[in-house]
């Protein structure tokens, strides 16, 4: 069961009543996807095992009823709460949000996050549901893998290049439409998101190695300037480049 019911918690009861029990139960069967439902006060009402494994707790019962700040490092908790507040404030879904999140054991991975507001039949806002899918290379045919591998090699060799759609397709040896399909099949992101992912990965390596100033890291990673680099890096990772450097300096 992916949720804990409590009659003394009316916000949870209202949100669960608006969700499909089959859909909530199905979330337990997704090995690479974090799922949660949160009420309007920011408390977790339902979570799946993958979500629990990413927190500081070991059981669903210990997670349900708590907030992001209780379960995640401050940088992640702050970003989650900002996203939630925007969805609840505007009533608009968040889709295709590319995020670099630390997995269990401290290793970092890329996730695509979506968050949708939940309303009852009368239109009253009850909370939101969220999924974050771990982006790992899936199965693909040889032509697709060869094409994407060539593209990734080109991106890593020169992340600072002005990567237009045409240049990306040329590097992959295929048309723009085929490129879109192949990159999505392997990585689950668009070609433009793959470019951004490559640049942030390059920046994290340079920051951890303590190589150069932040302005140097920004330029070497393909960002227009240091302010845009700082904004983008913080949005995707939950911490500024300076914070990341302090945390990972070796």
mmCIF file of C-alpha atoms in Angstrom:
data_model
loop_
_atom_site.group_PDB
_atom_site.id
_atom_site.type_symbol
_atom_site.label_atom_id
_atom_site.label_comp_id
_atom_site.label_asym_id
_atom_site.label_seq_id
_atom_site.Cartn_x
_atom_site.Cartn_y
_atom_site.Cartn_z
ATOM 1 C CA UNK A 1 0.000 0.000 0.000
ATOM 2 C CA UNK A 2 1.432 3.379 -1.028
ATOM 3 C CA UNK A 3 -0.439 5.560 1.475
ATOM 4 C CA UNK A 4 -1.268 5.687 5.152
ATOM 5 C CA UNK A 5 -4.783 6.789 6.050
ATOM 6 C CA UNK A 6 -5.525 8.767 9.201
ATOM 7 C CA UNK A 7 -9.000 10.029 10.026
ATOM 8 C CA UNK A 8 -7.508 12.822 12.134
ATOM 9 C CA UNK A 9 -5.782 14.221 9.056
ATOM 10 C CA UNK A 10 -8.593 15.616 6.861
ATOM 11 C CA UNK A 11 -6.252 17.091 4.231
ATOM 12 C CA UNK A 12 -4.813 13.630 3.613
ATOM 13 C CA UNK A 13 -8.221 12.002 3.451
ATOM 14 C CA UNK A 14 -9.462 14.572 0.924
ATOM 15 C CA UNK A 15 -6.407 14.164 -1.303
ATOM 16 C CA UNK A 16 -6.496 10.356 -1.215
ATOM 17 C CA UNK A 17 -10.192 10.394 -2.052
ATOM 18 C CA UNK A 18 -9.395 12.349 -5.226
ATOM 19 C CA UNK A 19 -6.701 9.912 -6.359
ATOM 20 C CA UNK A 20 -7.266 6.620 -8.115
ATOM 21 C CA UNK A 21 -6.350 3.763 -5.714
ATOM 22 C CA UNK A 22 -5.182 1.709 -8.691
ATOM 23 C CA UNK A 23 -2.910 4.516 -9.883
ATOM 24 C CA UNK A 24 -1.414 4.998 -6.429
ATOM 25 C CA UNK A 25 -0.830 1.244 -6.057
ATOM 26 C CA UNK A 26 0.734 1.086 -9.524
ATOM 27 C CA UNK A 27 3.433 3.540 -8.447
ATOM 28 C CA UNK A 28 4.923 0.758 -6.314
ATOM 29 C CA UNK A 29 5.731 -1.181 -9.491
ATOM 30 C CA UNK A 30 7.980 1.516 -11.019
ATOM 31 C CA UNK A 31 11.588 0.680 -10.049
ATOM 32 C CA UNK A 32 13.163 3.847 -11.474
ATOM 33 C CA UNK A 33 10.545 6.438 -10.552
ATOM 34 C CA UNK A 34 10.008 8.385 -7.355
ATOM 35 C CA UNK A 35 6.319 9.072 -6.616
ATOM 36 C CA UNK A 36 4.648 11.156 -3.956
ATOM 37 C CA UNK A 37 1.399 12.961 -3.201
ATOM 38 C CA UNK A 38 1.470 16.033 -0.942
ATOM 39 C CA UNK A 39 -1.371 17.944 0.646
ATOM 40 C CA UNK A 40 -1.691 21.741 0.540
ATOM 41 C CA UNK A 41 0.298 22.052 3.772
ATOM 42 C CA UNK A 42 3.321 20.340 2.226
ATOM 43 C CA UNK A 43 2.963 17.026 4.059
ATOM 44 C CA UNK A 44 3.529 13.742 2.242
ATOM 45 C CA UNK A 45 0.305 11.755 1.997
ATOM 46 C CA UNK A 46 1.458 8.892 -0.250
ATOM 47 C CA UNK A 47 4.893 7.704 -1.408
ATOM 48 C CA UNK A 48 6.325 4.676 -3.187
ATOM 49 C CA UNK A 49 9.344 2.567 -2.120
ATOM 50 C CA UNK A 50 11.715 4.379 -4.509
ATOM 51 C CA UNK A 51 10.799 7.675 -2.871
ATOM 52 C CA UNK A 52 11.371 6.263 0.616
ATOM 53 C CA UNK A 53 14.795 4.964 -0.413
ATOM 54 C CA UNK A 54 15.870 8.502 -1.385
ATOM 55 C CA UNK A 55 15.020 9.954 2.032
ATOM 56 C CA UNK A 56 16.705 9.735 5.411
ATOM 57 C CA UNK A 57 14.059 7.238 6.557
ATOM 58 C CA UNK A 58 13.559 3.520 5.954
ATOM 59 C CA UNK A 59 9.796 3.071 5.920
ATOM 60 C CA UNK A 60 6.733 4.671 4.400
ATOM 61 C CA UNK A 61 5.187 5.112 7.808
ATOM 62 C CA UNK A 62 8.157 7.238 8.867
ATOM 63 C CA UNK A 63 7.821 9.424 5.738
ATOM 64 C CA UNK A 64 4.069 9.992 5.494
ATOM 65 C CA UNK A 65 2.985 13.088 7.396
ATOM 66 C CA UNK A 66 6.362 14.786 7.188
ATOM 67 C CA UNK A 67 7.663 17.573 4.941
ATOM 68 C CA UNK A 68 10.593 17.857 2.532
ATOM 69 C CA UNK A 69 12.740 19.687 5.075
ATOM 70 C CA UNK A 70 12.482 16.677 7.402
ATOM 71 C CA UNK A 71 13.675 14.167 4.825
ATOM 72 C CA UNK A 72 16.165 15.742 2.421
ATOM 73 C CA UNK A 73 19.310 17.840 2.530
ATOM 74 C CA UNK A 74 18.479 21.571 2.682
ATOM 75 C CA UNK A 75 19.330 22.275 -0.960
ATOM 76 C CA UNK A 76 16.985 19.592 -2.268
ATOM 77 C CA UNK A 77 14.229 20.374 0.231
ATOM 78 C CA UNK A 78 14.269 24.057 -0.710
ATOM 79 C CA UNK A 79 14.000 23.292 -4.416
ATOM 80 C CA UNK A 80 11.161 20.812 -3.894
ATOM 81 C CA UNK A 81 9.245 23.323 -1.784
ATOM 82 C CA UNK A 82 9.744 26.093 -4.348
ATOM 83 C CA UNK A 83 8.442 23.842 -7.123
ATOM 84 C CA UNK A 84 5.461 22.772 -5.034
ATOM 85 C CA UNK A 85 4.594 26.338 -4.085
ATOM 86 C CA UNK A 86 4.626 27.413 -7.741
ATOM 87 C CA UNK A 87 2.365 24.543 -8.821
ATOM 88 C CA UNK A 88 -0.079 25.198 -5.988
ATOM 89 C CA UNK A 89 -0.011 28.961 -6.506
ATOM 90 C CA UNK A 90 -0.560 28.949 -10.261
ATOM 91 C CA UNK A 91 -2.486 25.706 -10.663
ATOM 92 C CA UNK A 92 -0.235 24.889 -13.607
ATOM 93 C CA UNK A 93 1.594 21.557 -13.928
ATOM 94 C CA UNK A 94 5.377 21.353 -13.894
ATOM 95 C CA UNK A 95 6.562 19.068 -16.691
ATOM 96 C CA UNK A 96 9.915 17.940 -18.048
ATOM 97 C CA UNK A 97 11.965 19.562 -15.278
ATOM 98 C CA UNK A 98 15.525 18.283 -15.672
ATOM 99 C CA UNK A 99 17.215 17.869 -12.297
ATOM 100 C CA UNK A 100 20.547 16.579 -11.081
ATOM 101 C CA UNK A 101 19.882 14.735 -7.824
ATOM 102 C CA UNK A 102 22.131 12.708 -5.594
ATOM 103 C CA UNK A 103 21.125 9.064 -5.410
ATOM 104 C CA UNK A 104 21.654 6.796 -2.422
ATOM 105 C CA UNK A 105 25.335 6.518 -1.572
ATOM 106 C CA UNK A 106 26.043 10.050 -2.740
ATOM 107 C CA UNK A 107 26.291 9.429 -6.481
ATOM 108 C CA UNK A 108 24.513 11.999 -8.630
ATOM 109 C CA UNK A 109 22.030 11.188 -11.376
ATOM 110 C CA UNK A 110 19.722 12.992 -13.775
ATOM 111 C CA UNK A 111 15.975 12.912 -13.277
ATOM 112 C CA UNK A 112 12.961 14.277 -15.148
ATOM 113 C CA UNK A 113 10.308 15.591 -12.787
ATOM 114 C CA UNK A 114 6.619 16.311 -13.316
ATOM 115 C CA UNK A 115 4.180 17.746 -10.761
ATOM 116 C CA UNK A 116 0.432 18.167 -11.209
ATOM 117 C CA UNK A 117 -2.105 19.911 -8.964
ATOM 118 C CA UNK A 118 -5.015 17.808 -7.676
ATOM 119 C CA UNK A 119 -8.547 19.214 -7.264
ATOM 120 C CA UNK A 120 -11.771 17.710 -5.986
ATOM 121 C CA UNK A 121 -15.004 17.621 -7.988
ATOM 122 C CA UNK A 122 -15.881 21.108 -6.739
ATOM 123 C CA UNK A 123 -12.582 22.496 -7.995
ATOM 124 C CA UNK A 124 -11.021 22.874 -4.535
ATOM 125 C CA UNK A 125 -7.223 22.509 -4.530
ATOM 126 C CA UNK A 126 -6.211 19.486 -2.447
ATOM 127 C CA UNK A 127 -2.505 19.153 -3.121
ATOM 128 C CA UNK A 128 -0.288 17.722 -5.844
ATOM 129 C CA UNK A 129 1.219 14.525 -7.200
ATOM 130 C CA UNK A 130 4.809 14.236 -8.354
ATOM 131 C CA UNK A 131 6.965 11.751 -10.257
ATOM 132 C CA UNK A 132 10.720 11.937 -10.836
ATOM 133 C CA UNK A 133 12.101 9.440 -13.340
ATOM 134 C CA UNK A 134 15.721 8.305 -13.136
ATOM 135 C CA UNK A 135 17.272 8.853 -16.562
ATOM 136 C CA UNK A 136 19.425 5.869 -17.384
ATOM 137 C CA UNK A 137 20.248 4.658 -20.863
ATOM 138 C CA UNK A 138 17.637 2.133 -21.951
ATOM 139 C CA UNK A 139 17.690 -0.531 -24.589
ATOM 140 C CA UNK A 140 18.124 0.696 -28.153
ATOM 141 C CA UNK A 141 19.183 -0.680 -31.520
ATOM 142 C CA UNK A 142 22.769 -0.464 -32.729
ATOM 143 C CA UNK A 143 22.109 2.461 -35.087
ATOM 144 C CA UNK A 144 20.524 4.485 -32.318
ATOM 145 C CA UNK A 145 23.317 3.774 -29.853
ATOM 146 C CA UNK A 146 26.022 4.550 -32.418
ATOM 147 C CA UNK A 147 24.313 7.818 -33.316
ATOM 148 C CA UNK A 148 23.798 8.926 -29.713
ATOM 149 C CA UNK A 149 27.303 7.850 -28.711
ATOM 150 C CA UNK A 150 28.759 9.997 -31.481
ATOM 151 C CA UNK A 151 26.647 12.936 -30.334
ATOM 152 C CA UNK A 152 27.681 12.571 -26.699
ATOM 153 C CA UNK A 153 31.349 12.343 -27.679
ATOM 154 C CA UNK A 154 31.008 15.585 -29.669
ATOM 155 C CA UNK A 155 29.234 17.346 -26.801
ATOM 156 C CA UNK A 156 31.809 16.260 -24.244
ATOM 157 C CA UNK A 157 34.666 17.284 -26.534
ATOM 158 C CA UNK A 158 33.268 20.810 -26.954
ATOM 159 C CA UNK A 159 30.406 21.611 -24.550
ATOM 160 C CA UNK A 160 30.944 25.337 -25.092
ATOM 161 C CA UNK A 161 30.131 25.178 -28.812
ATOM 162 C CA UNK A 162 27.011 26.912 -30.128
ATOM 163 C CA UNK A 163 25.039 23.706 -30.512
ATOM 164 C CA UNK A 164 22.205 24.420 -32.903
ATOM 165 C CA UNK A 165 19.717 21.691 -33.788
ATOM 166 C CA UNK A 166 21.415 21.302 -37.159
ATOM 167 C CA UNK A 167 24.863 20.877 -35.626
ATOM 168 C CA UNK A 168 23.528 18.345 -33.135
ATOM 169 C CA UNK A 169 21.976 16.333 -35.958
ATOM 170 C CA UNK A 170 25.211 16.495 -37.964
ATOM 171 C CA UNK A 171 27.197 15.240 -34.976
ATOM 172 C CA UNK A 172 24.761 12.346 -34.585
ATOM 173 C CA UNK A 173 24.798 11.583 -38.318
ATOM 174 C CA UNK A 174 21.033 11.768 -38.774
ATOM 175 C CA UNK A 175 18.159 14.135 -39.430
ATOM 176 C CA UNK A 176 16.824 16.461 -36.734
ATOM 177 C CA UNK A 177 13.616 14.434 -36.405
ATOM 178 C CA UNK A 178 15.545 11.172 -36.050
ATOM 179 C CA UNK A 179 17.872 12.807 -33.532
ATOM 180 C CA UNK A 180 14.912 13.816 -31.368
ATOM 181 C CA UNK A 181 13.561 10.256 -31.354
ATOM 182 C CA UNK A 182 16.923 8.636 -30.657
ATOM 183 C CA UNK A 183 17.948 10.933 -27.820
ATOM 184 C CA UNK A 184 14.551 10.584 -26.164
ATOM 185 C CA UNK A 185 14.689 6.806 -26.504
ATOM 186 C CA UNK A 186 18.107 6.482 -24.867
ATOM 187 C CA UNK A 187 18.089 9.330 -22.349
ATOM 188 C CA UNK A 188 14.455 10.357 -21.988
ATOM 189 C CA UNK A 189 15.270 14.016 -22.685
ATOM 190 C CA UNK A 190 15.318 16.349 -25.677
ATOM 191 C CA UNK A 191 18.583 17.077 -27.528
ATOM 192 C CA UNK A 192 18.625 20.579 -25.983
ATOM 193 C CA UNK A 193 18.234 19.091 -22.518
ATOM 194 C CA UNK A 194 21.080 16.697 -23.280
ATOM 195 C CA UNK A 195 23.288 19.685 -24.149
ATOM 196 C CA UNK A 196 22.402 21.313 -20.834
ATOM 197 C CA UNK A 197 22.978 18.075 -18.968
ATOM 198 C CA UNK A 198 26.445 17.728 -20.546
ATOM 199 C CA UNK A 199 27.373 21.299 -19.625
ATOM 200 C CA UNK A 200 26.305 20.914 -16.010
ATOM 201 C CA UNK A 201 28.148 17.592 -15.737
ATOM 202 C CA UNK A 202 31.279 19.295 -17.089
ATOM 203 C CA UNK A 203 30.854 22.113 -14.582
ATOM 204 C CA UNK A 204 30.507 19.707 -11.648
ATOM 205 C CA UNK A 205 33.784 18.025 -12.591
ATOM 206 C CA UNK A 206 35.633 21.331 -12.845
ATOM 207 C CA UNK A 207 34.156 22.616 -9.595
ATOM 208 C CA UNK A 208 35.035 19.448 -7.698
ATOM 209 C CA UNK A 209 38.584 19.604 -9.022
ATOM 210 C CA UNK A 210 38.900 23.263 -7.981
ATOM 211 C CA UNK A 211 39.944 24.288 -11.472
ATOM 212 C CA UNK A 212 39.803 28.042 -12.085
ATOM 213 C CA UNK A 213 37.368 30.731 -11.028
ATOM 214 C CA UNK A 214 33.615 30.384 -11.321
ATOM 215 C CA UNK A 215 33.756 32.590 -14.405
ATOM 216 C CA UNK A 216 36.300 30.211 -15.933
ATOM 217 C CA UNK A 217 34.123 27.191 -15.132
ATOM 218 C CA UNK A 218 31.118 28.925 -16.672
ATOM 219 C CA UNK A 219 32.960 29.655 -19.919
ATOM 220 C CA UNK A 220 34.612 26.220 -20.095
ATOM 221 C CA UNK A 221 31.238 24.545 -19.622
ATOM 222 C CA UNK A 222 29.476 26.518 -22.352
ATOM 223 C CA UNK A 223 27.452 29.046 -20.366
ATOM 224 C CA UNK A 224 26.979 32.598 -21.632
ATOM 225 C CA UNK A 225 28.300 34.242 -18.464
ATOM 226 C CA UNK A 226 28.754 33.566 -14.766
ATOM 227 C CA UNK A 227 25.322 34.898 -13.639
ATOM 228 C CA UNK A 228 23.468 32.676 -16.126
ATOM 229 C CA UNK A 229 25.673 29.746 -15.107
ATOM 230 C CA UNK A 230 24.916 30.300 -11.419
ATOM 231 C CA UNK A 231 21.163 30.566 -12.012
ATOM 232 C CA UNK A 232 20.999 27.480 -14.220
ATOM 233 C CA UNK A 233 23.266 25.379 -12.009
ATOM 234 C CA UNK A 234 21.276 26.255 -8.884
ATOM 235 C CA UNK A 235 17.958 25.521 -10.623
ATOM 236 C CA UNK A 236 19.092 22.087 -11.787
ATOM 237 C CA UNK A 237 21.135 20.930 -8.803
ATOM 238 C CA UNK A 238 19.609 22.753 -5.842
ATOM 239 C CA UNK A 239 22.854 24.481 -4.868
ATOM 240 C CA UNK A 240 24.984 27.274 -6.294
ATOM 241 C CA UNK A 241 28.327 26.532 -7.980
ATOM 242 C CA UNK A 242 30.123 28.005 -4.963
ATOM 243 C CA UNK A 243 28.197 25.762 -2.579
ATOM 244 C CA UNK A 244 28.871 22.721 -4.748
ATOM 245 C CA UNK A 245 32.599 23.545 -4.865
ATOM 246 C CA UNK A 246 32.807 23.888 -1.091
ATOM 247 C CA UNK A 247 30.986 20.598 -0.573
ATOM 248 C CA UNK A 248 33.004 18.550 -3.072
ATOM 249 C CA UNK A 249 36.419 20.247 -3.021
ATOM 250 C CA UNK A 250 39.279 17.790 -2.984
#
